[in-house]
Every structure is written in structure tokens, then in C-alpha cells.
Short mmCIF file of C-alpha atoms in Angstrom, two decimals:
data_model
loop_
_atom_site.label_atom_id
_atom_site.label_comp_id
_atom_site.label_asym_id
_atom_site.label_seq_id
_atom_site.Cartn_x
_atom_site.Cartn_y
_atom_site.Cartn_z
CA MET A 1 -10.49 0.02 -31.60
CA TRP A 2 -10.32 3.48 -30.01
CA PHE A 3 -10.09 2.03 -26.48
CA SER A 4 -7.35 -0.37 -27.52
CA PHE A 5 -5.34 2.50 -29.02
CA MET A 6 -5.86 4.65 -25.90
CA GLN A 7 -4.69 1.83 -23.64
CA SER A 8 -1.52 1.20 -25.66
CA SER A 9 -0.80 4.97 -25.70
CA TYR A 10 -1.00 5.13 -21.91
CA LYS A 11 1.35 2.14 -21.66
CA ARG A 12 3.94 3.84 -23.85
CA ALA A 13 3.65 7.20 -22.08
CA HIS A 14 3.76 5.98 -18.51
CA LEU A 15 6.00 2.98 -18.69
CA SER A 16 8.65 5.06 -20.45
CA LYS A 17 8.37 7.76 -17.74
CA PRO A 18 7.86 5.99 -14.34
CA CYS A 19 7.35 9.26 -12.45
CA PHE A 20 4.58 11.81 -11.94
CA PHE A 21 4.12 15.57 -12.16
CA GLY A 22 2.34 17.72 -9.54
CA ASP A 23 0.05 15.55 -7.42
CA GLY A 24 -0.10 12.81 -10.06
CA SER A 25 -3.73 13.49 -11.04
CA SER A 26 -2.92 12.64 -14.65
CA TYR A 27 -0.77 9.62 -13.83
CA ARG A 28 -1.84 6.16 -15.02
CA GLY A 29 0.46 3.33 -14.07
CA TYR A 30 0.90 -0.40 -13.76
CA VAL A 31 2.64 -0.45 -10.39
CA SER A 32 1.35 -3.65 -8.78
CA MET A 33 2.53 -3.11 -5.21
CA SER A 34 2.05 -0.35 -2.62
CA ALA A 35 4.91 1.35 -0.79
CA TYR A 36 4.33 -1.08 2.08
CA GLY A 37 4.63 -4.18 -0.10
CA HIS A 38 0.91 -4.96 -0.41
CA ASN A 39 -0.53 -6.12 -3.73
CA CYS A 40 -2.55 -3.46 -5.53
CA LEU A 41 -6.11 -4.45 -6.43
CA ASN A 42 -7.41 -4.18 -9.97
CA TRP A 43 -9.86 -1.33 -10.06
CA ASN A 44 -12.41 -3.49 -11.89
CA SER A 45 -12.83 -5.36 -8.59
CA ILE A 46 -13.57 -2.24 -6.50
CA LEU A 47 -16.02 -0.23 -8.56
CA GLY A 48 -18.19 0.01 -5.49
CA SER A 49 -15.62 2.29 -3.85
CA GLY A 50 -17.40 5.36 -5.23
CA VAL A 51 -14.48 6.49 -7.40
CA THR A 52 -15.37 6.53 -11.09
CA CYS A 53 -12.67 6.90 -13.70
CA LEU A 54 -13.41 5.18 -17.00
CA THR A 55 -9.91 5.70 -18.38
CA CYS A 56 -8.34 4.34 -15.17
CA LEU A 57 -10.01 0.97 -14.91
CA HIS A 58 -7.23 -0.95 -16.61
CA PHE A 59 -4.48 0.56 -14.49
CA ASN A 60 -3.52 -0.25 -10.91
CA THR A 61 -2.15 3.10 -9.78
CA ARG A 62 -3.51 6.65 -10.14
CA ASN A 63 -4.71 9.65 -8.14
CA PRO A 64 -8.35 10.44 -9.04
CA ASP A 65 -9.16 12.15 -5.72
CA GLN A 66 -6.34 14.75 -5.57
CA SER A 67 -4.36 13.03 -2.80
CA LEU A 68 -0.66 13.75 -2.27
CA LYS A 69 0.52 11.30 -4.94
CA PRO A 70 -0.60 8.24 -6.95
CA TRP A 71 -2.04 5.39 -4.93
CA CYS A 72 -3.89 2.11 -5.23
CA TYR A 73 -6.35 0.03 -3.23
CA VAL A 74 -5.02 -2.93 -1.23
CA ARG A 75 -6.77 -5.58 0.80
CA ARG A 76 -6.25 -5.19 4.57
CA GLY A 77 -8.18 -7.74 6.56
CA LYS A 78 -11.74 -7.54 5.24
CA ASN A 79 -11.44 -3.98 3.97
CA ASN A 80 -10.14 -2.28 0.85
CA VAL A 81 -7.94 0.65 1.89
CA LYS A 82 -5.81 3.03 -0.11
CA GLU A 83 -2.03 3.11 0.16
CA PHE A 84 0.42 5.35 -1.65
CA CYS A 85 2.86 3.83 -4.14
CA SER A 86 6.60 4.36 -4.38
CA ILE A 87 6.60 6.49 -7.51
CA PRO A 88 9.01 9.45 -7.65
CA LYS A 89 8.12 12.93 -8.84
CA CYS A 90 9.51 13.63 -12.28
CA SER A 91 11.32 16.73 -11.02
CA ALA A 92 12.61 15.11 -7.83
CA PRO A 93 16.40 14.76 -7.46
CA THR A 94 17.70 11.21 -7.50
CA THR A 95 20.57 11.81 -5.06
CA LYS A 96 20.16 9.61 -1.99
CA LEU A 97 20.62 11.56 1.25
CA SER A 98 21.96 10.12 4.48
CA PRO A 99 19.22 9.52 7.05
CA ALA A 100 18.95 11.98 9.93
CA VAL A 101 19.06 10.53 13.44
CA ASP A 102 17.84 12.06 16.70
CA THR A 103 20.50 13.09 19.19
CA GLU A 104 20.52 14.63 22.66
CA LEU A 105 20.31 18.02 20.97
CA THR A 106 17.08 17.26 19.12
CA CYS A 107 14.94 15.08 21.43
CA GLY A 108 11.64 16.63 22.44
CA GLU A 109 11.59 19.13 19.60
CA ARG A 110 8.36 19.83 17.77
CA PRO A 111 9.01 21.03 14.20
CA GLU A 112 5.75 22.97 14.32
CA LYS A 113 2.70 23.32 16.54
CA ARG A 114 -0.21 22.90 14.16
CA MET A 115 -3.35 22.29 16.19
CA HIS A 116 -6.18 21.37 13.90
CA LYS A 117 -10.24 13.48 20.52
CA ILE A 118 -8.72 12.08 23.52
CA VAL A 119 -11.97 12.96 25.32
CA GLY A 120 -12.70 16.68 25.10
CA GLY A 121 -9.51 17.43 23.17
CA SER A 122 -8.90 18.42 19.57
CA PHE A 123 -7.59 16.84 16.40
CA THR A 124 -3.93 17.49 15.77
CA ALA A 125 -1.29 16.85 13.12
CA ILE A 126 1.33 14.23 13.92
CA GLU A 127 3.98 16.97 13.65
CA SER A 128 2.66 18.32 16.97
CA HIS A 129 3.50 15.01 18.68
CA PRO A 130 6.07 13.36 16.38
CA TRP A 131 7.11 10.79 19.00
CA VAL A 132 3.65 9.18 19.12
CA ALA A 133 3.71 5.53 18.04
CA ALA A 134 0.74 3.42 16.92
CA ILE A 135 1.09 -0.25 17.85
CA PHE A 136 -0.84 -2.79 15.78
CA GLN A 137 -1.44 -6.50 16.13
CA HIS A 138 -1.76 -7.69 12.54
CA TYR A 139 -4.13 -5.04 11.11
CA ASP A 140 -5.85 -4.17 14.39
CA PHE A 141 -4.86 -1.09 16.38
CA LEU A 142 -3.70 -2.13 19.85
CA CYS A 143 -2.11 0.72 21.82
CA GLY A 144 -0.12 3.91 21.70
CA GLY A 145 3.53 4.43 22.57
CA SER A 146 6.38 6.95 22.53
CA LEU A 147 9.64 6.90 20.58
CA ILE A 148 12.39 7.41 23.17
CA ALA A 149 15.36 6.39 20.99
CA PRO A 150 15.61 5.57 17.28
CA CYS A 151 15.18 1.82 17.96
CA TRP A 152 12.98 1.92 21.08
CA VAL A 153 9.33 2.65 21.86
CA LEU A 154 8.07 2.99 25.44
CA THR A 155 4.50 1.84 26.13
CA ALA A 156 2.26 0.21 28.79
CA ALA A 157 2.68 -3.37 29.96
CA HIS A 158 -1.08 -3.95 30.18
CA CYS A 159 -1.32 -3.66 26.39
CA PHE A 160 0.08 -7.19 26.31
CA LEU A 161 -1.99 -8.84 29.01
CA GLU A 162 -3.43 -11.45 26.66
CA ARG A 163 -1.04 -14.18 25.62
CA GLN A 164 -1.59 -13.71 21.89
CA THR A 165 -0.57 -10.03 22.08
CA ARG A 166 2.90 -11.09 23.23
CA LYS A 167 3.73 -12.76 19.90
CA ILE A 168 6.20 -10.26 18.54
CA GLN A 169 5.88 -11.58 14.99
CA ASP A 170 2.28 -10.27 15.02
CA LEU A 171 3.19 -6.79 16.30
CA PHE A 172 3.93 -3.77 14.11
CA VAL A 173 4.74 -0.17 15.02
CA TYR A 174 3.92 2.87 12.91
CA LEU A 175 5.53 6.26 13.47
CA GLY A 176 4.38 9.48 11.84
CA LYS A 177 0.80 8.22 11.59
CA ASN A 178 -1.95 10.83 11.36
CA ALA A 179 -4.88 8.41 11.06
CA ILE A 180 -5.05 4.74 12.03
CA ASN A 181 -7.31 3.84 9.10
CA ASP A 182 -5.17 5.41 6.37
CA THR A 183 -1.60 5.22 5.10
CA ASP A 184 0.47 8.31 4.36
CA VAL A 185 3.78 7.16 2.92
CA GLU A 186 5.12 10.73 2.94
CA ARG A 187 4.98 10.83 6.75
CA GLU A 188 4.91 7.25 8.03
CA GLN A 189 7.60 4.76 8.95
CA ARG A 190 6.64 1.13 9.56
CA PHE A 191 8.50 -1.32 11.79
CA GLN A 192 8.40 -4.88 12.98
CA VAL A 193 8.89 -5.59 16.68
CA GLU A 194 12.21 -7.29 17.34
CA LYS A 195 11.90 -7.49 21.12
CA LEU A 196 9.17 -6.98 23.74
CA ILE A 197 10.28 -6.28 27.31
CA ILE A 198 7.56 -6.13 29.98
CA HIS A 199 8.58 -4.85 33.41
CA GLN A 200 9.36 -7.85 35.59
CA LYS A 201 7.27 -6.47 38.47
CA PHE A 202 4.19 -5.52 36.47
CA ASN A 203 1.11 -6.29 38.54
CA ASP A 204 -1.92 -6.96 36.35
CA SER A 205 -4.30 -6.64 39.31
CA ASN A 206 -3.52 -3.01 40.12
CA PHE A 207 -1.39 -1.98 37.11
CA ASP A 208 1.65 -1.17 39.25
CA ASN A 209 4.84 -0.98 37.14
CA ASP A 210 2.71 -0.64 34.01
CA ILE A 211 5.55 -0.11 31.57
CA ALA A 212 7.08 -1.97 28.62
CA LEU A 213 9.66 -1.49 25.87
CA LEU A 214 9.51 -2.43 22.20
CA LYS A 215 12.66 -2.71 20.11
CA ILE A 216 11.76 -1.91 16.53
CA ARG A 217 13.38 -2.50 13.15
CA SER A 218 12.37 -1.72 9.62
CA ARG A 219 12.17 -4.26 6.82
CA ALA A 220 15.64 -3.10 5.78
CA GLY A 221 16.93 -3.65 9.33
CA GLY A 222 17.14 0.02 10.34
CA CYS A 223 15.62 2.17 13.07
CA ALA A 224 13.51 5.33 13.01
CA VAL A 225 14.77 8.17 10.82
CA ARG A 226 14.26 11.70 12.08
CA SER A 227 11.79 13.79 10.07
CA ALA A 228 9.11 16.42 10.66
CA SER A 229 6.66 13.66 11.63
CA VAL A 230 9.03 11.27 13.44
CA ARG A 231 11.17 12.39 16.40
CA THR A 232 12.19 11.16 19.83
CA VAL A 233 10.83 12.58 23.06
CA CYS A 234 13.17 13.39 25.97
CA LEU A 235 13.19 11.36 29.18
CA PRO A 236 13.22 13.49 32.35
CA PRO A 237 15.78 13.24 35.17
CA PHE A 238 15.48 10.42 37.70
CA ARG A 239 12.77 10.93 40.37
CA THR A 240 11.90 14.41 39.08
CA GLN A 241 8.67 15.76 40.54
CA LEU A 242 6.65 18.49 38.84
CA PRO A 243 4.38 20.69 40.96
CA PRO A 244 0.61 20.13 41.15
CA LYS A 245 -1.41 21.95 38.46
CA PHE A 246 1.56 21.86 36.07
CA GLN A 247 0.12 21.67 32.55
CA CYS A 248 1.04 18.73 30.34
CA SER A 249 -0.24 17.25 27.05
CA ILE A 250 -1.63 13.85 26.13
CA ALA A 251 -2.07 12.45 22.63
CA GLY A 252 -3.47 9.27 21.10
CA TYR A 253 -5.95 7.50 18.85
CA GLY A 254 -8.30 6.32 21.63
CA LYS A 255 -12.06 6.61 21.96
CA GLU A 256 -13.58 10.08 22.00
CA ARG A 257 -16.00 9.26 24.79
CA ASN A 258 -16.61 6.50 27.29
CA GLY A 259 -18.67 3.75 25.66
CA ALA A 260 -17.88 4.76 22.07
CA TRP A 261 -17.96 1.90 19.58
CA GLN A 262 -14.65 2.60 17.88
CA PHE A 263 -11.34 4.37 18.29
CA SER A 264 -10.75 7.82 16.87
CA GLN A 265 -9.58 7.55 13.29
CA ARG A 266 -7.25 10.55 13.68
CA LEU A 267 -4.66 11.61 16.22
CA LYS A 268 -6.01 13.75 19.07
CA GLN A 269 -4.41 15.85 21.77
CA ALA A 270 -5.55 17.51 24.97
CA GLU A 271 -4.13 19.48 27.88
CA VAL A 272 -4.28 18.13 31.43
CA ARG A 273 -2.97 19.33 34.80
CA LEU A 274 -1.05 17.24 37.31
CA LEU A 275 -2.53 16.32 40.68
CA SER A 276 -0.44 15.84 43.80
CA GLN A 277 0.03 12.30 45.12
CA THR A 278 -1.85 13.32 48.26
CA ASP A 279 -4.87 14.51 46.30
CA CYS A 280 -4.92 11.49 44.02
CA ARG A 281 -4.74 9.16 47.02
CA SER A 282 -7.64 10.90 48.75
CA LYS A 283 -10.97 9.11 49.13
CA LEU A 284 -12.49 11.59 46.67
CA HIS A 285 -10.32 10.14 43.92
CA TYR A 286 -8.64 6.70 44.11
CA GLY A 287 -7.50 6.16 47.69
CA ASP A 288 -4.87 3.46 48.20
CA GLN A 289 -5.16 2.23 44.61
CA ILE A 290 -2.46 4.76 43.72
CA THR A 291 1.11 3.49 44.19
CA GLU A 292 4.36 5.48 44.21
CA ASN A 293 4.82 4.48 40.56
CA MET A 294 1.69 6.32 39.42
CA ILE A 295 0.78 9.96 38.83
CA CYS A 296 -2.61 11.48 38.13
CA ALA A 297 -3.71 14.24 35.78
CA GLY A 298 -7.00 15.73 34.64
CA SER A 299 -8.67 19.01 33.75
CA PRO A 300 -10.23 21.35 36.32
CA ASP A 301 -13.72 20.79 34.89
CA TRP A 302 -13.13 17.05 34.19
CA SER A 303 -13.84 17.62 30.49
CA THR A 304 -10.63 16.12 29.07
CA ASP A 305 -9.03 12.75 29.70
CA ALA A 306 -7.35 9.77 28.10
CA CYS A 307 -9.70 6.93 27.16
CA LYS A 308 -9.65 3.33 25.94
CA GLY A 309 -7.17 2.99 23.09
CA ASP A 310 -4.90 5.74 24.41
CA SER A 311 -3.14 3.19 26.64
CA GLY A 312 0.63 3.27 26.36
CA GLY A 313 0.62 6.75 24.86
CA PRO A 314 2.52 9.77 26.13
CA MET A 315 1.85 12.43 28.70
CA VAL A 316 4.50 15.05 27.92
CA CYS A 317 5.39 18.23 29.77
CA GLU A 318 7.39 21.16 28.39
CA LEU A 319 10.59 22.25 30.11
CA SER A 320 13.15 24.65 28.62
CA GLY A 321 11.38 24.52 25.28
CA ARG A 322 11.50 20.72 24.97
CA MET A 323 8.94 18.00 25.57
CA PHE A 324 9.70 15.44 28.28
CA LEU A 325 7.87 12.13 28.75
CA PHE A 326 6.63 12.18 32.35
CA GLY A 327 3.76 9.71 32.04
CA VAL A 328 2.53 6.64 30.15
CA VAL A 329 -1.26 6.33 29.84
CA SER A 330 -2.18 3.47 32.20
CA TRP A 331 -5.70 3.36 33.67
CA GLY A 332 -8.65 5.29 35.10
CA ASP A 333 -12.27 4.98 36.18
CA GLY A 334 -14.17 5.74 32.98
CA CYS A 335 -13.20 8.64 30.71
CA ALA A 336 -13.47 12.30 31.75
CA LYS A 337 -15.50 11.22 34.79
CA LYS A 338 -15.85 13.73 37.61
CA ASN A 339 -13.29 13.25 40.37
CA LYS A 340 -11.69 10.37 38.46
CA PRO A 341 -8.48 11.67 36.83
CA GLY A 342 -6.39 9.69 34.40
CA VAL A 343 -3.65 7.57 35.98
CA TYR A 344 -0.23 7.41 34.36
CA THR A 345 2.91 5.35 34.94
CA GLN A 346 5.49 7.70 36.47
CA VAL A 347 8.34 7.46 33.96
CA THR A 348 10.93 9.10 36.22
CA ASN A 349 10.86 6.02 38.45
CA TYR A 350 12.18 3.89 35.60
CA ASN A 351 15.19 5.72 34.17
CA LYS A 352 17.62 3.01 35.27
CA TRP A 353 15.36 0.19 34.08
CA ILE A 354 14.92 1.82 30.66
CA ALA A 355 18.65 2.49 30.27
CA GLU A 356 19.58 -1.08 31.25
CA LYS A 357 16.96 -2.92 29.21
CA ALA A 358 17.36 -0.78 26.10
CA LYS A 359 21.15 -0.53 26.56
CA LEU A 360 20.94 3.24 26.31
CA SER A 361 23.87 3.96 28.63
CA LYS A 362 25.80 5.91 26.00
CA PHE A 363 22.68 8.01 25.34
CA THR A 364 21.71 8.42 28.99
CA LYS A 365 22.98 11.97 29.35
CA GLY A 366 21.22 13.24 26.27
CA LEU A 367 17.97 11.38 26.73
CA MET A 368 17.53 11.84 30.45
CA TYR A 369 18.49 15.47 30.86
CA PRO A 370 17.77 18.72 29.02
CA PRO A 371 20.77 20.13 27.13
CA LYS A 372 22.78 22.82 28.90
#
């Protein structure tokens, strides 16, 4: 009798006020779908999750672990994972604001530089690299990428070597993602892939012209909206060459060491230094495997490097206070292996191709060059 009364009281209290206070720790709700449109599981079916909350069991949505807001468990593949629900804060204004869009004046900006593994690197918040994209095939992480325009992500062609990875209906892109095994609706934006463009001269035997474009669209038909965790990166001027030893940054969700069983669950970043074409083509490194469309970068002590899973992700270099995409993670011999630097697609060789394929001609000035 007591439990029946308690349950009906919760129904009255929370159905009449479909919002939450604070972090929603006291919220109990019947929302049956996550913010990403996945069906919420009944908590009676997931008692083995380690979360115990006797008064919650008959509700779908709550926040028993002090997360950012109420959430529920959903089924993703063979796993139960938590996803936030679209429940507003009780004190939040209801006025709908116009979405912010990146322009030539805002590309390459980092809202903050919070450094919290790319091999040998460190964990970082997505706000430090807000252009990083996570590409998934169904529920499986596939590759990294970079947001170069609100509707376009630049990545590596070799990510789509296998025929099944070219089915665009199976591809999804997440922006603003801090961890590949978790969903943070406050930061993330999710997109379907509308178009996949692989460079027509991509050579899968030596990874020459290892570059591809993804046109993305949200479920509502829109493109990326600028926020602290989602921003475009600038594209550098055509054929620009940076000097050897110039310091740049790489970021991704790849393996933390060569031979690791799984990808990093959180975004990582590391600093690398550019090598000259002459050095990279020396017998000590890669010899004639390096084409004019590739650049190499590593650390002086060979302790940091991109690794499997970082493919397609960005190598960015700072100029005039903005971050420019000079490289796309392509290939290498092992990970952080002595005398074997990471090899990156040289983005400055593809300005015209990118502008033509993505029809970015009206944005060319802003995206390709730093503002005056």
C-alpha cells in the first residue's frame, strides 16, 4: 500500500513538472527515449549495472550517480550504455536562440585550452580540439576526422578501404565527443553521412592521396552548430610549407600503444615536430615510400605518435593565434617506434580539390587563409 502511494505521488509530482532542478539527482521520470532517439531500458532489466536505487526501479529516467542531468540506459549493440535525456532545467529559459555558425573570423579558435593517449600524450577535453570528429560505422568506432566547414568533415581515404565501410547509410559522425564509449548530450552533435567523396587518385598500396570528405547532416537536416565543443578548423594556404621542427598537435581516440587491444575511451592529444621531406625520405626513416603528398612528424625522443584508430584525425599547427589543419593522420611503421615518424597527408596540396568537391568557393578566402 505504501509503495503504491509513493509511486502515484512521484507520477503526480514529475509528470506535472517535466523539468529538473540542479543536476536532477532527485528527478524521477517516465521519459522513454534518450536524446538520441534510443529506447530507454526499464531499470528492472539492468540491476546488474551496479546502480542501486529502490525508489527508482519503476522509472526510466533519473540521475543516481550525480551526472550532468537525468539519463537512462539504452541498448547499443550488445552493451547497455547510458545516454542523457532531453529534459529541460526548471529554471532554464524557453526562448529558442538562433544557432551560431562558424565563419572565416572564427575558424581555428579554441574556446579554452584545458589539458587534462595518442601514444605518449595526455588526455584532453574536446574544447581543446573542438574540430575533432569521431566517425562510426553503426555502433563501432571507425576513424577520426576534422570539421572544416559546418557541413563537411575531412578524413583519410584508407578508412573506407573495405567495401562495407563505403555504405553511407551505415556511417555516423559525432562532433564534440569527449569519450567514444559515452554520450554527453550537452556537448555532442550527431550526424548522418549524406555523401562520401574519396580522392580519385587514392592509392591503397602506398596511401598516396590518402584523403576523403564526408558531407554531414543532422536528423533535422542541418549542419554543425558552433559551440564551445564544436568548431571548424582553418585550412592553410595552398602549398604552404612549415619549417622543420615546427611544433604541431595531434588528437584522436586511437590506441595508447602499439598492440593494445582497444582504442582509448577518451580523447587524447600530443605535440609533435615536423620533419623535412629530405629527412623523412632518408634511408633512416622511410626512403622512397614518402611521396610529395605526405609529410612526417614525430617527437625528438620518439615517445609520442599517432596510432591505430587515430587515422583520419587532425595534425594542427598554430599560426597567428589560430589552428590550421596541415596534416591528416595516414600511416606509419608501428606507433612511437624509433626512427619511424608518423606520416600525414599534406593538406595544403588539396586546397583546390577540397574547394571543388565540397563547393566551398564562397568560403575559400575565410577557410584557406588567416584573417587580416
